[in-house]
Amino acid sequence: MTPLIELSGITKSYGHVDALNGVDLTLHDNEIIGLIGDNGAGKSTLIKILSGVESFDSGTMRICGKAIDPKRHSVRAARRMGIETVFQDKSLGESQSIWRNFFMGRHRTNALGLIRVQHEKKEAMRVLTETLGLGGAGLSAGAPVSVLSGGERQGLAIGRAMYFNARVVILDEPTTALAVKEVGKVLGFTKTLKQGGKSGIFISHNLHHVYDVADRYLFIQHGRVVHEARKENESPESLIKTLMKWS
Ligand SMILES: Nc1ncnc2c1ncn2[C@@H]1O[C@H](COP(=O)(O)OP(=O)(O)OP(=O)(O)O)[C@@H](O)[C@H]1O
Ligand SMILES: [Mg+2]
């Protein structure tokens, strides 16, 4: 089967800084991969390229077998191809209501072109409460995003990606700065994605979190994938040892 994502020899420089030095990466259907590496290794740069925020300098990128022209790739194009990225905070409008935020840029309209407010409110709440199992006191369709806890915010972004049928959900450090209980929720959402047949890329400095949700681990160092490991051959402890060896 054609991989969902295939990167080969991807390079990216910011002026004199070589952020990526020839990255090879393959993501298969219904697979979660974990990106592991030190600060500045190139993890975020890599996912920015995939999600269309940044372009790459050389190498090839294929999404569902289709070669991507770096000059024409964009966040919109990536979304159209089913790649959704959940950034830690940037993608959430703080003062917006939960339901508006959920449907941001993709509102459902009626024959007159008016937003179907009640339908959108109901759908947003259905995904958050039924699909993701959230039930916090502040969670109501009309409440502003600013009242949500860190885990609920991640849930909103992940739920949106699920609702709009993303094939690949990219999560860049979704558990950073969350309380233990909230971390559990975000790890749970990521597993829900996998159970729903989706694929994902999960970045975290916490190897226990990465170990838990991913099927395969890629170690990134100086803008390259230097080592690959599979869950069946690893424990959280052995991943930590490998990280020490490669950093
Ligand atoms: N816009 C930019 N301009 C210049 N240099 C950049 C830019 N973005 C990233 N870099 C550099 O590229 C390298 C890779 O950065 P990147 O953000 O991809 O690392 P990372 O692996 O995500 O690190 P962290 O774990 O700290 O988030 C770093 O040396 C960084 O300073
Ligand atoms: Mg980063």
PDB file of N, CA and C in Angstrom, residues 36-100:
ATOM      1  N   ILE A  36      11.667  11.913  18.259  1.00  0.00           N
ATOM      2  CA  ILE A  36      12.428  12.100  19.487  1.00  0.00           C
ATOM      3  C   ILE A  36      13.728  12.815  19.132  1.00  0.00           C
ATOM      4  N   GLY A  37      14.109  13.798  19.929  1.00  0.00           N
ATOM      5  CA  GLY A  37      15.392  14.471  19.686  1.00  0.00           C
ATOM      6  C   GLY A  37      15.544  15.682  20.576  1.00  0.00           C
ATOM      7  N   ASP A  38      16.791  16.130  20.692  1.00  0.00           N
ATOM      8  CA  ASP A  38      17.094  17.262  21.570  1.00  0.00           C
ATOM      9  C   ASP A  38      16.473  18.567  21.068  1.00  0.00           C
ATOM     10  N   ASN A  39      16.542  19.581  21.887  1.00  0.00           N
ATOM     11  CA  ASN A  39      16.128  20.923  21.481  1.00  0.00           C
ATOM     12  C   ASN A  39      16.949  21.315  20.250  1.00  0.00           C
ATOM     13  N   GLY A  40      16.274  21.849  19.261  1.00  0.00           N
ATOM     14  CA  GLY A  40      16.972  22.318  18.062  1.00  0.00           C
ATOM     15  C   GLY A  40      17.327  21.223  17.072  1.00  0.00           C
ATOM     16  N   ALA A  41      16.867  20.000  17.299  1.00  0.00           N
ATOM     17  CA  ALA A  41      17.220  18.879  16.413  1.00  0.00           C
ATOM     18  C   ALA A  41      16.559  18.996  15.033  1.00  0.00           C
ATOM     19  N   GLY A  42      15.434  19.706  14.979  1.00  0.00           N
ATOM     20  CA  GLY A  42      14.755  19.888  13.692  1.00  0.00           C
ATOM     21  C   GLY A  42      13.349  19.309  13.637  1.00  0.00           C
ATOM     22  N   LYS A  43      12.828  18.870  14.773  1.00  0.00           N
ATOM     23  CA  LYS A  43      11.510  18.209  14.809  1.00  0.00           C
ATOM     24  C   LYS A  43      10.400  19.154  14.339  1.00  0.00           C
ATOM     25  N   SER A  44      10.358  20.362  14.937  1.00  0.00           N
ATOM     26  CA  SER A  44       9.281  21.294  14.577  1.00  0.00           C
ATOM     27  C   SER A  44       9.413  21.758  13.130  1.00  0.00           C
ATOM     28  N   THR A  45      10.660  21.952  12.690  1.00  0.00           N
ATOM     29  CA  THR A  45      10.870  22.366  11.299  1.00  0.00           C
ATOM     30  C   THR A  45      10.288  21.305  10.357  1.00  0.00           C
ATOM     31  N   LEU A  46      10.531  20.058  10.695  1.00  0.00           N
ATOM     32  CA  LEU A  46      10.028  18.951   9.880  1.00  0.00           C
ATOM     33  C   LEU A  46       8.502  18.961   9.792  1.00  0.00           C
ATOM     34  N   ILE A  47       7.843  19.153  10.928  1.00  0.00           N
ATOM     35  CA  ILE A  47       6.383  19.112  10.867  1.00  0.00           C
ATOM     36  C   ILE A  47       5.819  20.392  10.229  1.00  0.00           C
ATOM     37  N   LYS A  48       6.562  21.503  10.327  1.00  0.00           N
ATOM     38  CA  LYS A  48       6.108  22.725   9.642  1.00  0.00           C
ATOM     39  C   LYS A  48       6.148  22.516   8.126  1.00  0.00           C
ATOM     40  N   ILE A  49       7.130  21.777   7.665  1.00  0.00           N
ATOM     41  CA  ILE A  49       7.224  21.488   6.229  1.00  0.00           C
ATOM     42  C   ILE A  49       6.064  20.583   5.796  1.00  0.00           C
ATOM     43  N   LEU A  50       5.795  19.579   6.600  1.00  0.00           N
ATOM     44  CA  LEU A  50       4.691  18.668   6.273  1.00  0.00           C
ATOM     45  C   LEU A  50       3.353  19.393   6.275  1.00  0.00           C
ATOM     46  N   SER A  51       3.174  20.277   7.250  1.00  0.00           N
ATOM     47  CA  SER A  51       1.863  20.919   7.387  1.00  0.00           C
ATOM     48  C   SER A  51       1.730  22.172   6.528  1.00  0.00           C
ATOM     49  N   GLY A  52       2.750  22.475   5.732  1.00  0.00           N
ATOM     50  CA  GLY A  52       2.635  23.569   4.766  1.00  0.00           C
ATOM     51  C   GLY A  52       2.936  24.951   5.320  1.00  0.00           C
ATOM     52  N   VAL A  53       3.460  25.024   6.542  1.00  0.00           N
ATOM     53  CA  VAL A  53       3.803  26.331   7.132  1.00  0.00           C
ATOM     54  C   VAL A  53       5.111  26.836   6.536  1.00  0.00           C
ATOM     55  N   GLU A  54       6.041  25.920   6.290  1.00  0.00           N
ATOM     56  CA  GLU A  54       7.340  26.265   5.699  1.00  0.00           C
ATOM     57  C   GLU A  54       7.542  25.428   4.446  1.00  0.00           C
ATOM     58  N   SER A  55       8.378  25.926   3.511  1.00  0.00           N
ATOM     59  CA  SER A  55       8.685  25.098   2.349  1.00  0.00           C
ATOM     60  C   SER A  55      10.062  24.466   2.544  1.00  0.00           C
ATOM     61  N   PHE A  56      10.385  23.453   1.760  1.00  0.00           N
ATOM     62  CA  PHE A  56      11.696  22.815   1.891  1.00  0.00           C
ATOM     63  C   PHE A  56      12.588  23.232   0.737  1.00  0.00           C
ATOM     64  N   ASP A  57      13.902  23.045   0.906  1.00  0.00           N
ATOM     65  CA  ASP A  57      14.854  23.490  -0.110  1.00  0.00           C
ATOM     66  C   ASP A  57      15.126  22.410  -1.154  1.00  0.00           C
ATOM     67  N   SER A  58      15.355  21.184  -0.702  1.00  0.00           N
ATOM     68  CA  SER A  58      15.572  20.097  -1.660  1.00  0.00           C
ATOM     69  C   SER A  58      15.089  18.779  -1.073  1.00  0.00           C
ATOM     70  N   GLY A  59      15.084  17.743  -1.910  1.00  0.00           N
ATOM     71  CA  GLY A  59      14.545  16.449  -1.495  1.00  0.00           C
ATOM     72  C   GLY A  59      13.164  16.261  -2.085  1.00  0.00           C
ATOM     73  N   THR A  60      12.536  15.133  -1.780  1.00  0.00           N
ATOM     74  CA  THR A  60      11.184  14.917  -2.297  1.00  0.00           C
ATOM     75  C   THR A  60      10.199  14.607  -1.175  1.00  0.00           C
ATOM     76  N   MET A  61       9.003  15.092  -1.359  1.00  0.00           N
ATOM     77  CA  MET A  61       7.923  14.840  -0.404  1.00  0.00           C
ATOM     78  C   MET A  61       6.727  14.309  -1.200  1.00  0.00           C
ATOM     79  N   ARG A  62       6.242  13.158  -0.765  1.00  0.00           N
ATOM     80  CA  ARG A  62       5.046  12.601  -1.394  1.00  0.00           C
ATOM     81  C   ARG A  62       3.963  12.436  -0.349  1.00  0.00           C
ATOM     82  N   ILE A  63       2.756  12.847  -0.688  1.00  0.00           N
ATOM     83  CA  ILE A  63       1.610  12.628   0.195  1.00  0.00           C
ATOM     84  C   ILE A  63       0.641  11.749  -0.579  1.00  0.00           C
ATOM     85  N   CYS A  64       0.343  10.585  -0.031  1.00  0.00           N
ATOM     86  CA  CYS A  64      -0.476   9.585  -0.714  1.00  0.00           C
ATOM     87  C   CYS A  64       0.050   9.336  -2.134  1.00  0.00           C
ATOM     88  N   GLY A  65       1.346   9.292  -2.276  1.00  0.00           N
ATOM     89  CA  GLY A  65       1.966   8.987  -3.558  1.00  0.00           C
ATOM     90  C   GLY A  65       2.149  10.186  -4.478  1.00  0.00           C
ATOM     91  N   LYS A  66       1.546  11.317  -4.104  1.00  0.00           N
ATOM     92  CA  LYS A  66       1.594  12.488  -4.992  1.00  0.00           C
ATOM     93  C   LYS A  66       2.793  13.370  -4.631  1.00  0.00           C
ATOM     94  N   ALA A  67       3.641  13.654  -5.619  1.00  0.00           N
ATOM     95  CA  ALA A  67       4.820  14.492  -5.358  1.00  0.00           C
ATOM     96  C   ALA A  67       4.379  15.928  -5.071  1.00  0.00           C
ATOM     97  N   ILE A  68       4.953  16.516  -4.029  1.00  0.00           N
ATOM     98  CA  ILE A  68       4.554  17.864  -3.611  1.00  0.00           C
ATOM     99  C   ILE A  68       5.594  18.878  -4.080  1.00  0.00           C
ATOM    100  N   ASP A  69       5.108  19.904  -4.762  1.00  0.00           N
ATOM    101  CA  ASP A  69       5.976  21.005  -5.176  1.00  0.00           C
ATOM    102  C   ASP A  69       6.087  21.970  -3.982  1.00  0.00           C
ATOM    103  N   PRO A  70       7.315  22.159  -3.444  1.00  0.00           N
ATOM    104  CA  PRO A  70       7.437  22.994  -2.233  1.00  0.00           C
ATOM    105  C   PRO A  70       6.911  24.411  -2.431  1.00  0.00           C
ATOM    106  N   LYS A  71       6.952  24.879  -3.669  1.00  0.00           N
ATOM    107  CA  LYS A  71       6.497  26.259  -3.911  1.00  0.00           C
ATOM    108  C   LYS A  71       4.974  26.370  -3.834  1.00  0.00           C
ATOM    109  N   ARG A  72       4.294  25.228  -4.036  1.00  0.00           N
ATOM    110  CA  ARG A  72       2.829  25.286  -4.063  1.00  0.00           C
ATOM    111  C   ARG A  72       2.179  24.697  -2.814  1.00  0.00           C
ATOM    112  N   HIS A  73       3.004  24.131  -1.942  1.00  0.00           N
ATOM    113  CA  HIS A  73       2.437  23.536  -0.729  1.00  0.00           C
ATOM    114  C   HIS A  73       2.038  24.666   0.228  1.00  0.00           C
ATOM    115  N   SER A  74       0.971  24.466   0.978  1.00  0.00           N
ATOM    116  CA  SER A  74       0.515  25.486   1.919  1.00  0.00           C
ATOM    117  C   SER A  74      -0.306  24.779   2.984  1.00  0.00           C
ATOM    118  N   VAL A  75      -0.648  25.500   4.050  1.00  0.00           N
ATOM    119  CA  VAL A  75      -1.456  24.905   5.116  1.00  0.00           C
ATOM    120  C   VAL A  75      -2.793  24.432   4.536  1.00  0.00           C
ATOM    121  N   ARG A  76      -3.332  25.248   3.653  1.00  0.00           N
ATOM    122  CA  ARG A  76      -4.616  24.900   3.032  1.00  0.00           C
ATOM    123  C   ARG A  76      -4.503  23.633   2.177  1.00  0.00           C
ATOM    124  N   ALA A  77      -3.407  23.566   1.406  1.00  0.00           N
ATOM    125  CA  ALA A  77      -3.201  22.391   0.535  1.00  0.00           C
ATOM    126  C   ALA A  77      -3.003  21.138   1.391  1.00  0.00           C
ATOM    127  N   ALA A  78      -2.241  21.274   2.481  1.00  0.00           N
ATOM    128  CA  ALA A  78      -1.994  20.124   3.359  1.00  0.00           C
ATOM    129  C   ALA A  78      -3.311  19.643   3.968  1.00  0.00           C
ATOM    130  N   ARG A  79      -4.125  20.590   4.408  1.00  0.00           N
ATOM    131  CA  ARG A  79      -5.438  20.240   4.979  1.00  0.00           C
ATOM    132  C   ARG A  79      -6.292  19.511   3.960  1.00  0.00           C
ATOM    133  N   ARG A  80      -6.272  20.014   2.732  1.00  0.00           N
ATOM    134  CA  ARG A  80      -7.070  19.366   1.677  1.00  0.00           C
ATOM    135  C   ARG A  80      -6.633  17.933   1.460  1.00  0.00           C
ATOM    136  N   MET A  81      -5.337  17.676   1.697  1.00  0.00           N
ATOM    137  CA  MET A  81      -4.843  16.305   1.528  1.00  0.00           C
ATOM    138  C   MET A  81      -4.961  15.498   2.812  1.00  0.00           C
ATOM    139  N   GLY A  82      -5.634  16.079   3.808  1.00  0.00           N
ATOM    140  CA  GLY A  82      -5.936  15.313   5.009  1.00  0.00           C
ATOM    141  C   GLY A  82      -4.894  15.409   6.109  1.00  0.00           C
ATOM    142  N   ILE A  83      -3.997  16.404   6.027  1.00  0.00           N
ATOM    143  CA  ILE A  83      -2.992  16.561   7.083  1.00  0.00           C
ATOM    144  C   ILE A  83      -3.364  17.751   7.962  1.00  0.00           C
ATOM    145  N   GLU A  84      -3.613  17.454   9.226  1.00  0.00           N
ATOM    146  CA  GLU A  84      -4.004  18.505  10.177  1.00  0.00           C
ATOM    147  C   GLU A  84      -2.918  18.601  11.236  1.00  0.00           C
ATOM    148  N   THR A  85      -2.539  19.810  11.585  1.00  0.00           N
ATOM    149  CA  THR A  85      -1.522  19.960  12.615  1.00  0.00           C
ATOM    150  C   THR A  85      -2.106  20.660  13.820  1.00  0.00           C
ATOM    151  N   VAL A  86      -1.830  20.099  14.986  1.00  0.00           N
ATOM    152  CA  VAL A  86      -2.287  20.705  16.231  1.00  0.00           C
ATOM    153  C   VAL A  86      -1.079  21.363  16.889  1.00  0.00           C
ATOM    154  N   PHE A  87      -0.991  22.688  16.731  1.00  0.00           N
ATOM    155  CA  PHE A  87       0.098  23.416  17.373  1.00  0.00           C
ATOM    156  C   PHE A  87      -0.295  23.668  18.822  1.00  0.00           C
ATOM    157  N   GLN A  88       0.705  23.893  19.670  1.00  0.00           N
ATOM    158  CA  GLN A  88       0.406  24.033  21.094  1.00  0.00           C
ATOM    159  C   GLN A  88      -0.636  25.118  21.384  1.00  0.00           C
ATOM    160  N   ASP A  89      -0.493  26.321  20.866  1.00  0.00           N
ATOM    161  CA  ASP A  89      -1.546  27.313  21.134  1.00  0.00           C
ATOM    162  C   ASP A  89      -1.964  28.118  19.917  1.00  0.00           C
ATOM    163  N   LYS A  90      -1.071  28.231  18.941  1.00  0.00           N
ATOM    164  CA  LYS A  90      -1.305  29.183  17.855  1.00  0.00           C
ATOM    165  C   LYS A  90      -2.607  28.980  17.101  1.00  0.00           C
ATOM    166  N   SER A  91      -3.089  27.730  17.013  1.00  0.00           N
ATOM    167  CA  SER A  91      -4.245  27.507  16.158  1.00  0.00           C
ATOM    168  C   SER A  91      -5.568  27.816  16.852  1.00  0.00           C
ATOM    169  N   LEU A  92      -5.524  28.247  18.103  1.00  0.00           N
ATOM    170  CA  LEU A  92      -6.771  28.512  18.819  1.00  0.00           C
ATOM    171  C   LEU A  92      -7.002  30.009  19.026  1.00  0.00           C
ATOM    172  N   GLY A  93      -8.152  30.488  18.610  1.00  0.00           N
ATOM    173  CA  GLY A  93      -8.541  31.880  18.857  1.00  0.00           C
ATOM    174  C   GLY A  93      -9.118  31.967  20.260  1.00  0.00           C
ATOM    175  N   GLU A  94      -8.397  32.611  21.159  1.00  0.00           N
ATOM    176  CA  GLU A  94      -8.757  32.632  22.586  1.00  0.00           C
ATOM    177  C   GLU A  94     -10.150  33.185  22.894  1.00  0.00           C
ATOM    178  N   SER A  95     -10.521  34.268  22.189  1.00  0.00           N
ATOM    179  CA  SER A  95     -11.774  34.918  22.569  1.00  0.00           C
ATOM    180  C   SER A  95     -12.974  34.324  21.836  1.00  0.00           C
ATOM    181  N   GLN A  96     -12.678  33.465  20.854  1.00  0.00           N
ATOM    182  CA  GLN A  96     -13.757  32.835  20.091  1.00  0.00           C
ATOM    183  C   GLN A  96     -14.504  31.806  20.927  1.00  0.00           C
ATOM    184  N   SER A  97     -15.773  31.584  20.589  1.00  0.00           N
ATOM    185  CA  SER A  97     -16.508  30.542  21.301  1.00  0.00           C
ATOM    186  C   SER A  97     -16.014  29.173  20.813  1.00  0.00           C
ATOM    187  N   ILE A  98     -16.279  28.172  21.637  1.00  0.00           N
ATOM    188  CA  ILE A  98     -15.807  26.817  21.328  1.00  0.00           C
ATOM    189  C   ILE A  98     -16.352  26.334  19.979  1.00  0.00           C
ATOM    190  N   TRP A  99     -17.640  26.511  19.762  1.00  0.00           N
ATOM    191  CA  TRP A  99     -18.214  25.991  18.505  1.00  0.00           C
ATOM    192  C   TRP A  99     -17.685  26.726  17.285  1.00  0.00           C
ATOM    193  N   ARG A 100     -17.495  28.060  17.389  1.00  0.00           N
ATOM    194  CA  ARG A 100     -16.963  28.826  16.253  1.00  0.00           C
ATOM    195  C   ARG A 100     -15.549  28.386  15.939  1.00  0.00           C
TER     196      ARG A 100
END
